[in-house]
Coordinates of C-alpha atoms in Angstrom, one line a residue:
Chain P
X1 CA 0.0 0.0 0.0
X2 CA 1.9 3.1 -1.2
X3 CA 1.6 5.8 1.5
X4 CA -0.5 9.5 1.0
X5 CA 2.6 11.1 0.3
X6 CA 3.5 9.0 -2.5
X7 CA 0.0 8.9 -3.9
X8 CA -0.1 12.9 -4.0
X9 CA 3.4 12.8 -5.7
X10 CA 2.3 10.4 -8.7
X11 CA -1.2 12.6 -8.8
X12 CA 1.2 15.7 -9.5
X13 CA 3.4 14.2 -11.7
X14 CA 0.6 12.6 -13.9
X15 CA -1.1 15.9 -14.1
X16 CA 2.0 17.5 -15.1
X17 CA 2.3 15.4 -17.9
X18 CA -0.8 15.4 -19.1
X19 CA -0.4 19.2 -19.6
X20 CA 2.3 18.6 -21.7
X21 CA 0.6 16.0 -23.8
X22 CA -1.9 18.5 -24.4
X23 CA 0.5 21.2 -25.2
X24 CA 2.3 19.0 -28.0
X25 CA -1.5 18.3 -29.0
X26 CA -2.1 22.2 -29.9
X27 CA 0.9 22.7 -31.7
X28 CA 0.7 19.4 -33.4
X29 CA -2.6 21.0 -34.7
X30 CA -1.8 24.1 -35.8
X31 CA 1.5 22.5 -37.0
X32 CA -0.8 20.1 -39.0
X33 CA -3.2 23.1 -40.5
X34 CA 0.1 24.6 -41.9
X35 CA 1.2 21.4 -43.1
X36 CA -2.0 20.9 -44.6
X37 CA -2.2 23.8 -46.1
X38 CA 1.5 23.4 -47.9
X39 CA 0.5 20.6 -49.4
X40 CA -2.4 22.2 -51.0
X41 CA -0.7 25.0 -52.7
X42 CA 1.6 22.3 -54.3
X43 CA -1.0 20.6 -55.4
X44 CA -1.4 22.7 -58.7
X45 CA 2.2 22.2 -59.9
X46 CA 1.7 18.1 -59.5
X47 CA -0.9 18.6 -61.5
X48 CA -0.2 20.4 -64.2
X49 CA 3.3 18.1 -64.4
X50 CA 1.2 15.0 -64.3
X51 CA -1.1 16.5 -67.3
X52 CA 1.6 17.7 -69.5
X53 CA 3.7 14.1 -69.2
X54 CA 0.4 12.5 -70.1
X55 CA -0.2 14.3 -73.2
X56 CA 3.3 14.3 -73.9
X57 CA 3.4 10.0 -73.7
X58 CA 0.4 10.2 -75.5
X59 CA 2.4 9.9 -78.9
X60 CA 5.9 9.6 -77.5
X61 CA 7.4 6.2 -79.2
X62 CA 10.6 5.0 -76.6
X63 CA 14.1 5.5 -79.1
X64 CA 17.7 5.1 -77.9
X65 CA 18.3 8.3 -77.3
X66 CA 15.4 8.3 -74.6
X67 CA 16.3 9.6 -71.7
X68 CA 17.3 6.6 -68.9
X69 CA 14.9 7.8 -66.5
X70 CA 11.8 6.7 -68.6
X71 CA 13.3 3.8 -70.4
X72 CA 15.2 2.3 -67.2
X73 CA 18.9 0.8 -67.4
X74 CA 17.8 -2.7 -68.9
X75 CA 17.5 -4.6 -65.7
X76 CA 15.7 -4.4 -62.6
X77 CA 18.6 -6.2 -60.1
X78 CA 20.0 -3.3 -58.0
X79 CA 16.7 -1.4 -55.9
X80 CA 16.8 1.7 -54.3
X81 CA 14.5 2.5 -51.1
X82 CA 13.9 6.0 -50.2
X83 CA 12.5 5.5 -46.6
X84 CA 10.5 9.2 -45.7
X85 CA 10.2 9.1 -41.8
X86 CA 10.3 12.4 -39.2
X87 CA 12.9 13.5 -37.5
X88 CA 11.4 13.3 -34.1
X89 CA 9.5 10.8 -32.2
X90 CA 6.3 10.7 -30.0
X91 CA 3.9 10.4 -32.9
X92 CA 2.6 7.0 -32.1
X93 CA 3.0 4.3 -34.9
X94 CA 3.9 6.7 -37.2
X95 CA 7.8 6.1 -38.0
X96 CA 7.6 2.3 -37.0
X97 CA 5.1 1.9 -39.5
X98 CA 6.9 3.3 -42.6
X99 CA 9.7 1.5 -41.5
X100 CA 7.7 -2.3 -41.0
X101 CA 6.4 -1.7 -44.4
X102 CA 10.3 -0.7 -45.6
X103 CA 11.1 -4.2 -44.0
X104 CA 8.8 -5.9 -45.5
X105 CA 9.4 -4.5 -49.5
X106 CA 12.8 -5.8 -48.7
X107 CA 12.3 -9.1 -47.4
X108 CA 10.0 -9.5 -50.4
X109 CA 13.4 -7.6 -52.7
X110 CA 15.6 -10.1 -51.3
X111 CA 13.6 -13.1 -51.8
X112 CA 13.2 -12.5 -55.7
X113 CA 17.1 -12.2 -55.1
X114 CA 17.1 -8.7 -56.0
X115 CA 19.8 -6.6 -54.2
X116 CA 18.4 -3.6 -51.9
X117 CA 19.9 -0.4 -51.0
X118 CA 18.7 2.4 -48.4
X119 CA 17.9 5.9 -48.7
X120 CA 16.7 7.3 -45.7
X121 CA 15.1 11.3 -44.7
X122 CA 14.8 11.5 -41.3
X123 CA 16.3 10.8 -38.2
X124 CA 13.7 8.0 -36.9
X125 CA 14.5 6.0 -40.3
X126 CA 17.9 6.0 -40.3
X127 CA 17.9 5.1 -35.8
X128 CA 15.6 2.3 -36.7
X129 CA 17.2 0.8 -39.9
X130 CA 20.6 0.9 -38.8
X131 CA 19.8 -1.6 -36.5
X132 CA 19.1 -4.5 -38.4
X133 CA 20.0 -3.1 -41.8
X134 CA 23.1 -1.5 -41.7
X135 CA 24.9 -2.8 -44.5
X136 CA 22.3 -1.8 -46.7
X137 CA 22.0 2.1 -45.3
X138 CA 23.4 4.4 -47.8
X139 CA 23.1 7.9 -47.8
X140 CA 21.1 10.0 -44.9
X141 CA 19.2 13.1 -44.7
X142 CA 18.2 14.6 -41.7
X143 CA 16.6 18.1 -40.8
X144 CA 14.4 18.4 -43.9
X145 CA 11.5 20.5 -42.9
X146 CA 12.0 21.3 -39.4
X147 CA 10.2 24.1 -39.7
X148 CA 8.6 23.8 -43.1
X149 CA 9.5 21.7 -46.4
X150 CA 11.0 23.7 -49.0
X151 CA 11.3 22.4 -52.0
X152 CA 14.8 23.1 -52.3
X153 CA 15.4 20.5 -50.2
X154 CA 13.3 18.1 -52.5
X155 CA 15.5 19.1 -55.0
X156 CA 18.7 18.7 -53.1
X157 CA 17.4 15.2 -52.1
X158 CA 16.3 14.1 -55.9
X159 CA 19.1 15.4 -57.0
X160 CA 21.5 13.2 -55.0
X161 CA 19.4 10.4 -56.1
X162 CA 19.5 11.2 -59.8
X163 CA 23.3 11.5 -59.8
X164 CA 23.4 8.1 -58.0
X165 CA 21.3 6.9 -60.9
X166 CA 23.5 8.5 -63.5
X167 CA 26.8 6.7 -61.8
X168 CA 24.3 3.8 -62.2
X169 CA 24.2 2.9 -58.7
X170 CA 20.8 1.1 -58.9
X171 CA 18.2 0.2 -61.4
X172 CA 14.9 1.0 -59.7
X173 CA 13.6 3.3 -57.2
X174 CA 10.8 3.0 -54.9
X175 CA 9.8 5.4 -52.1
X176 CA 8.3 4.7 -49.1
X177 CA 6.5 7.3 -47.1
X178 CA 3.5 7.4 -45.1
X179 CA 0.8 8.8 -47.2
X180 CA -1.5 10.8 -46.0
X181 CA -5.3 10.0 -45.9
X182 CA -6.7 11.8 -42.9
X183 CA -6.0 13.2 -39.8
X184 CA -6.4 10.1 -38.2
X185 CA -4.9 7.5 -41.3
X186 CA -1.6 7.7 -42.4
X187 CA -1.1 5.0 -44.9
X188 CA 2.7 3.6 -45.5
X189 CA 3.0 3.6 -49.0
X190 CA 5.2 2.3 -51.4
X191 CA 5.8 4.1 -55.1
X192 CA 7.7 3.3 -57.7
X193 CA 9.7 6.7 -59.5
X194 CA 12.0 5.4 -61.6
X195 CA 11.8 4.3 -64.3
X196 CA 8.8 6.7 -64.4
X197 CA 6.1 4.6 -65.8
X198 CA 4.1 6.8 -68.1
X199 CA 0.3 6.6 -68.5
X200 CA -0.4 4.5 -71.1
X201 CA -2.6 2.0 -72.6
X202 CA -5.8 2.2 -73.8
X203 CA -6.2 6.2 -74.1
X204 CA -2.9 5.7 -76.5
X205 CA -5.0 3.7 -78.9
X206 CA -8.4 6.2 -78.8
X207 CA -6.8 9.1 -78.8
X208 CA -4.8 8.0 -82.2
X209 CA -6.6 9.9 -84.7
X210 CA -7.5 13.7 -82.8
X211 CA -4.5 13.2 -80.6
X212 CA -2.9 17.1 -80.3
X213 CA 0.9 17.2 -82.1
X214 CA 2.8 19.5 -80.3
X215 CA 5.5 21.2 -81.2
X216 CA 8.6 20.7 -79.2
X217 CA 11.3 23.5 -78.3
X218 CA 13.9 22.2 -78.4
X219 CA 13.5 18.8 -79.0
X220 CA 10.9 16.2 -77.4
X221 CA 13.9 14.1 -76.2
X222 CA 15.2 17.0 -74.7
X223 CA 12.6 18.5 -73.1
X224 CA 12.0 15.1 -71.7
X225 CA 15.4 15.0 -70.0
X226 CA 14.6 17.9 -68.7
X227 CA 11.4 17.3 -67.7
X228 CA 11.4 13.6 -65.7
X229 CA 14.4 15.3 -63.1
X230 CA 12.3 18.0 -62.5
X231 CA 8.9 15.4 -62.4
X232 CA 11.0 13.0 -60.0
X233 CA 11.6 15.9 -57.7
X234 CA 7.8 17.0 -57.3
X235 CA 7.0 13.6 -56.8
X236 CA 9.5 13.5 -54.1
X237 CA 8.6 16.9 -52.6
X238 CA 5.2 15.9 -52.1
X239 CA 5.9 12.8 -50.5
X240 CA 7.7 14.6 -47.9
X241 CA 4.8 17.7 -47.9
X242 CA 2.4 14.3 -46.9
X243 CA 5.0 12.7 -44.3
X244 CA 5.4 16.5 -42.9
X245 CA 1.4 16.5 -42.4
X246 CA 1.1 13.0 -41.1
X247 CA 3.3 13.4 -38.6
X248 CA 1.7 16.3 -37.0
X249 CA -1.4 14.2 -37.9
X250 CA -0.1 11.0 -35.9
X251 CA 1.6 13.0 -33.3
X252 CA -1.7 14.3 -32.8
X253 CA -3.6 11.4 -32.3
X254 CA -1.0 10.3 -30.4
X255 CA -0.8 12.9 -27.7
X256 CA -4.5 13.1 -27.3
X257 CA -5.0 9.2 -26.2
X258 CA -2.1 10.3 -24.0
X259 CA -3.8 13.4 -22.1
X260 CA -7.3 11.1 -22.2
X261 CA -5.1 8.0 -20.4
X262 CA -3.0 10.4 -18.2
X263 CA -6.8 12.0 -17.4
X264 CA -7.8 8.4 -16.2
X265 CA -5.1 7.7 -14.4
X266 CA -5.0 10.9 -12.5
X267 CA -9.0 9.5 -11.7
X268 CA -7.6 6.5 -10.7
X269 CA -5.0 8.1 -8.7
X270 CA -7.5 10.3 -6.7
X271 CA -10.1 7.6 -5.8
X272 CA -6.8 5.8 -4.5
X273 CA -5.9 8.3 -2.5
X274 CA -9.1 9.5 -1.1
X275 CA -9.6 5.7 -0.1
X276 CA -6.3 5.8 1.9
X277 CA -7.1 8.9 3.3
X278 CA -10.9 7.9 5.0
X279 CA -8.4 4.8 6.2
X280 CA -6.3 6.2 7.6
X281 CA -9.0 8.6 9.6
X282 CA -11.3 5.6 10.4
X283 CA -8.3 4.2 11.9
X284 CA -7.2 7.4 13.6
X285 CA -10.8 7.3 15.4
X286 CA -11.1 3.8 16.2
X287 CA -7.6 4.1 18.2
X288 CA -8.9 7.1 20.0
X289 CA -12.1 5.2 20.3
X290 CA -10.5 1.9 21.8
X291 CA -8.3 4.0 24.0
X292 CA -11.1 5.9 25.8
X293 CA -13.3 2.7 26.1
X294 CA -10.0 1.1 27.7
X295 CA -9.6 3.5 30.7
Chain T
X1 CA -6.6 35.5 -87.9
X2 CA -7.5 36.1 -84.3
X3 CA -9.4 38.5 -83.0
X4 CA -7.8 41.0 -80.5
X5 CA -10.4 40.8 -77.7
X6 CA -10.4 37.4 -77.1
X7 CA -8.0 36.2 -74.3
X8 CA -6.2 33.0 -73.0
X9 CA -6.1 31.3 -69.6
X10 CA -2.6 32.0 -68.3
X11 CA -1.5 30.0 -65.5
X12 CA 1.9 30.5 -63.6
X13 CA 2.7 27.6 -61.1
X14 CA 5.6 27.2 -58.9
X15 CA 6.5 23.9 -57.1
X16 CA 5.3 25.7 -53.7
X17 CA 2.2 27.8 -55.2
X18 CA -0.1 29.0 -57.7
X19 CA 1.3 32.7 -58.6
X20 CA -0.5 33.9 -61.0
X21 CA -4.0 32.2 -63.1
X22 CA -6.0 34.7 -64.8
X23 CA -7.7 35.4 -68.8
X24 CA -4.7 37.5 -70.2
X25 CA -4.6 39.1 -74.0
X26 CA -1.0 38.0 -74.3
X27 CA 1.8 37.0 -72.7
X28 CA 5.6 37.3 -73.5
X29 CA 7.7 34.1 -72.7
X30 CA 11.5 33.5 -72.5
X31 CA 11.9 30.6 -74.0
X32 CA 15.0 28.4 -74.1
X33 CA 15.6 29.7 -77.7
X34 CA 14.3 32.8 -77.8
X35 CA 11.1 35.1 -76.5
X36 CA 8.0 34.4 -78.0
X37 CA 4.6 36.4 -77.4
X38 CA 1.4 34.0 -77.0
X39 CA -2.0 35.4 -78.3
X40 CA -5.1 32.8 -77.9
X41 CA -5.3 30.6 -81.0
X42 CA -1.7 29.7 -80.5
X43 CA -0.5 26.5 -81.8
X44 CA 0.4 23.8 -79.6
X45 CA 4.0 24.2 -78.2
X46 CA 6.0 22.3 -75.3
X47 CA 9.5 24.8 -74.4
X48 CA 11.8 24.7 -72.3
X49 CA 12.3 27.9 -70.5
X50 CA 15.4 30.3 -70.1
X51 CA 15.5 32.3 -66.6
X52 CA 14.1 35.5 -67.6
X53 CA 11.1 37.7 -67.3
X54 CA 7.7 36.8 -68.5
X55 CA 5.5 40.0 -69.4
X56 CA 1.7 39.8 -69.3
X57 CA -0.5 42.0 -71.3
X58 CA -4.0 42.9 -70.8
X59 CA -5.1 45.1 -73.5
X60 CA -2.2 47.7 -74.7
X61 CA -0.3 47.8 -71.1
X62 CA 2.2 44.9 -69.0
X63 CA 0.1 44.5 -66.1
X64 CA 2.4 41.9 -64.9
X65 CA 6.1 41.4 -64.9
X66 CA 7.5 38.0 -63.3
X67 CA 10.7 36.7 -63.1
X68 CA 11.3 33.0 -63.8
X69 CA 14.5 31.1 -63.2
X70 CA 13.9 28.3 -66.1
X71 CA 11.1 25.8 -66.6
X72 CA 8.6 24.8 -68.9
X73 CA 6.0 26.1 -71.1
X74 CA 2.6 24.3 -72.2
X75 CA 0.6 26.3 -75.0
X76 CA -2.4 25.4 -76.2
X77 CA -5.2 27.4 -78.2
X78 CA -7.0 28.5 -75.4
X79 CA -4.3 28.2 -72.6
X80 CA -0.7 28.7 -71.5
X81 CA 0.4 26.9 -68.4
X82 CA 3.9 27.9 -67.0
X83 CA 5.7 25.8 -64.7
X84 CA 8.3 27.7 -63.3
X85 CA 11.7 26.5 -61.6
X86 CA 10.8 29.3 -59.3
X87 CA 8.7 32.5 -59.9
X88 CA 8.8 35.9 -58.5
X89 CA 7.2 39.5 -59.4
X90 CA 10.1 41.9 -60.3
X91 CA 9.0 44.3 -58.4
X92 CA 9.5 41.7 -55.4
X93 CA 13.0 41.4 -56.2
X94 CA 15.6 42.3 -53.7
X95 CA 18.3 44.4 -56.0
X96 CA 20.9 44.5 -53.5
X97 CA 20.5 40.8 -52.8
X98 CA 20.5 39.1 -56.3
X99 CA 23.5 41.4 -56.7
X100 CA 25.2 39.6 -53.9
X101 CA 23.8 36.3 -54.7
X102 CA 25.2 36.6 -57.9
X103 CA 28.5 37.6 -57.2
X104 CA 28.8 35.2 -54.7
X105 CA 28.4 32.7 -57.1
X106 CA 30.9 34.3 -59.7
X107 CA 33.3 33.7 -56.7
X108 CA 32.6 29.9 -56.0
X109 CA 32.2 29.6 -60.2
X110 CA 36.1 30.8 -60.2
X111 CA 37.2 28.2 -57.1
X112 CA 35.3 25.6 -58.6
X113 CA 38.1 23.0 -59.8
X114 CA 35.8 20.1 -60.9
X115 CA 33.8 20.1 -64.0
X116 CA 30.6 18.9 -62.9
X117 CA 30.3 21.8 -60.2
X118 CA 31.9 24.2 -62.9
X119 CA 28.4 22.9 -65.0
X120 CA 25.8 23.2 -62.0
X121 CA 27.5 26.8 -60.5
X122 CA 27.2 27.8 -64.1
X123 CA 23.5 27.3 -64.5
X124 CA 22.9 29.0 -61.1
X125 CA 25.2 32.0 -62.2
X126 CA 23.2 32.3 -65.7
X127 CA 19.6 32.3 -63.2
X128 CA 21.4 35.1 -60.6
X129 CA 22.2 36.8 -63.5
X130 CA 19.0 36.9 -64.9
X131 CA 17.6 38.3 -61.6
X132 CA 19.7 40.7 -61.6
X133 CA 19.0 42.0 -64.8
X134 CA 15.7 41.8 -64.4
X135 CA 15.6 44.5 -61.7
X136 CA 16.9 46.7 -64.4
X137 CA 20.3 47.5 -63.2
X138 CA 22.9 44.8 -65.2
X139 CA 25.8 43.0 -63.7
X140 CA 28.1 44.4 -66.1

C-alpha cells in the first residue's frame, strides 16, 4: 500500500504530464493546419506536371536516345528504397510503421534475389534501420522541414538520387513514405519513380486519330530530359509535404490518447488516494475510540 | 486570324504555389531559344524555359512582370500553363540581394576546380544573372 505522500506525488506528476501532452497536441494541430495547407498549394504544380507528361506519352514512341529515367537501365537487379520518416518521435505508430512496411518491401526484394539499397530522410528511419539493416543504409538526410518543407530541399534530395542513378548505382527506385489520408490514417505507401512509368494503354490507342501534335522547343527528347528530373523531384517533394502532415497528424492522435489516459489515471489516482485517506482517519478514530473505552 | 479581344487562360505555377492564373490578351515568354509572345489561338508548343522575365499583357499595357528562373511552357489554343523553376514578381525582387547572390556565385564559379560543379554553379550563375538584370540594373 503506497503511502499519502506517494500517492499525491504520482497525482502531481501525472497531471504534469498530461499538460504537456496537451501542449504537444495544440501545436501538433496548428503545426498540422500549416502542413495541410503546404500541401495544398503544391498541389497545382503536381498537376499540371502529371497532365503535360500525359499528353506528352500520348504519342511519344521509346528510341535510344530516350532519356534513362523513362526507359530504365535494362535490368531491374539493383533497388533503391527511399524510406520518408520524421525526425522526431512521439507520434505513435507513425515512423515504426513506414519502417515495417520498408522491412517488409525488402524481405520481399531479397527473396526474388534482387539486391536492396537504403535511402533514408529523417532521423527516426535512419535510428531504426541501422539496426538491423546497416549494410544496406546508404546515404542519410536529416533536418528536412524542421520548420517547413522547402522544396529546395526536394531538390537537393532528388538530386542526389538522380546522380546516384547516372553513376548507375541502382536500377529502380521506390519510395516509401506514409501517405497521408486523414487526420487520423496515415497510410505507408510504397511508389515506384524510376523508371517513371508513363500513362499508357488504352487512351494511347483512342486518342490516335484527334491526338494534339505539339510542337517541341527544343527537341521532345530534350525537353524530356529535362522534364522527368524535375517530375521526379515534385514527386519527391510531395511525399515529404504528406509525411510532414502526417506526422503532425499522428503526433496528434498520439498525444491526445495520452492526455485522455493520463486523465484516467489521475481519476484512478485520486479515488486511490481519497480511499487511503478515509483509512487512515477511520483508523485514527477507532484508536482514539478503543483508548477511551480502555480507561 | 485572331481577334484581339479574345484572351487566353494563363497559368503560372511554382512547385510551392499558384502565382499567378488569370484570362490575359498576351503573354511574353523566354523561352530556351528565344522570346516568344502568346495570343489565344496559338499552336500547340512544349518549351523549355530560359530564366528571364515573362510579361503579361492585358489590352495595350504589362500588367504583370514576373521573373522566372527556367522551366517549362505548355501552350495550347485556349491556354498557357507555365511551370516555373521558381517565380517571383520583379518588383518583389531584392536588387541589393540578387546582386550579392550573384556575385557570390561568380566567386565559388572561379574556385570551382571540378567540371561537374563548374556545369551546375554555371547554370545558377546564368539564373542570378537573370535576376539581376531583371531588376533593371545589369551585372556588367
Amino acid at each position: 500500500m503506497p503511502s499519502l505522500k506517494d500517492l499525491r506525488n504520482s497525482i502531481a506528476s501525472v497531471r504534469n504530464m498530461r499538460k504537456i501532452t496537451s501542449a504537444m497536441k495544440m501545436v501538433a494541430a496548428s503545426k498540422l493546419r500549416r502542413a495541410q495547407e503546404q500541401a495544398q498549394i503544391a498541389q497545382p504544380y503536381a498537376e499540371r506536371m502529371a497532365g503535360i507528361l500525359s499528353r506528352l506519352s500520348a504519342n511519344y514512341v521509346a528510341t535510344a536516345s530516350s532519356p534513362k529515367l523513362l526507359t530504365g537501365t535494362g535490368k531491374d537487379h539493383v533497388h533503391l528504397l527511399v524510406v520518408v520518416t520524421s525526425d522526431r518521435g512521439l507520434a505513435g505508430g507513425f515512423n515504426s510503421n513506414a519502417v515495417r512496411e520498408a522491412r517488409r518491401v525488402i524481405r520481399q526484394l531479397l527473396a526474388d534475389g534482387k539486391e536492396v539499397e537504403l535511402l533514408t530522410v529523417g532521423r527516426k528511419a535512419k535510428d531504426l534501420l541501422r539496426r538491423d539493416q546497416a549494410n544496406r543504409l546508404g546515404k542519410t538526410f536529416e533536418g528536412i522541414g524542421s520548420k517547413r518543407v522547402a522544396f529546395s530541399e526536394a531538390e537537393g534530395v532528388a538530386n542526389t538520387i538522380v546522380e546516384m542513378y547516372e553513376a548507375g548505382e541502382f536500377d529502380v527506385c521506390t519510395i516509401i513514405y506514409n501517405r497521408f489520408k486523414s487526420v487520423i490514417s496515415q497510410v505507408p505507401t510504397a511508389t515506384q519513380l524510376i523508371p517513371f512509368a508513363l500513362p499508357t494503354g488504352a487512351t494511347k490507342a483512342e486518342s490516335h486519330e484527334v491526338r494534339p501534335v505539339y510542337e517541341f522547343e527544343p527537341s521532345e527528347d530534350e525537353i524530356l530530359a529535362a522534364l522527368l528530373p524535375r517530375n521526379f523531384a515534385i514527386q519527391i517533394y510531395g511525399a515529404l509535404l504528406d509525411s510532414a502532415a502526417g506526422e503532425q497528424a499522428a503526433r496528434m492522435t498520439a498525444m491526445d490518447n495520452a492526455s485522455r489516459n493520463a486523465e484516467d489515471l489521475t481519476k484512478k489516482l485520486t479515488l486511490r488516494y481519497n480511499r487511503a485517506r478515509q483509512a487512515s482517519i477511520t483508523k485514527e478514530l477507532i484508536e482514539i475510540v478503543s483508548a477511551a473505552e480502555a480507561l | 486570324m485572331v481577334a484581339v479581344d479574345r484572351k487566353f487562360e494563363f497559368e503560372l505555377v511554382s512547385p510551392e504555389r499558384l502565382v499567378l492564373s488569370e484570362p490575359v490578351d498576351m503573354a511574353v515568354i523566354p523561352g530556351s531559344e528565344g522570346d516568344f509572345g502568346v495570343l489565344a489561338g496559338h499552336s500547340l508548343v512544349i518549351s523549355t524555359l530560359r530564366p528571364g522575365v515573362i510579361e503579361v499583357w492585358q489590352g495595350e499595357v504589362v500588367t504583370n512582370r514576373l521573373f522566372v528562373g527556367g522551366g517549362f511552357a505548355e501552350v495550347t489554343d485556349t491556354r498557357c500553363t507555365v511551370l516555373a523553376d521558381e517565380a517571383i514578381p520583379v518588383g518583389e525582387i531584392n536588387a541589393a540581394a540578387a546582386h550579392a547572390e550573384y556575385e557570390r556565385l561568380r566567386g565559388e564559379f572561379d574556385e570551382a576546380d571540378s567540371e561537374d560543379a563548374k556545369r551546375i554553379l554555371e547554370l545558377r550563375l546564368a539564373v542570378a544573372e537573370a535576376k539581376v538584370a531583371a531588376t533593371g540594373k545589369p551585372v556588367h
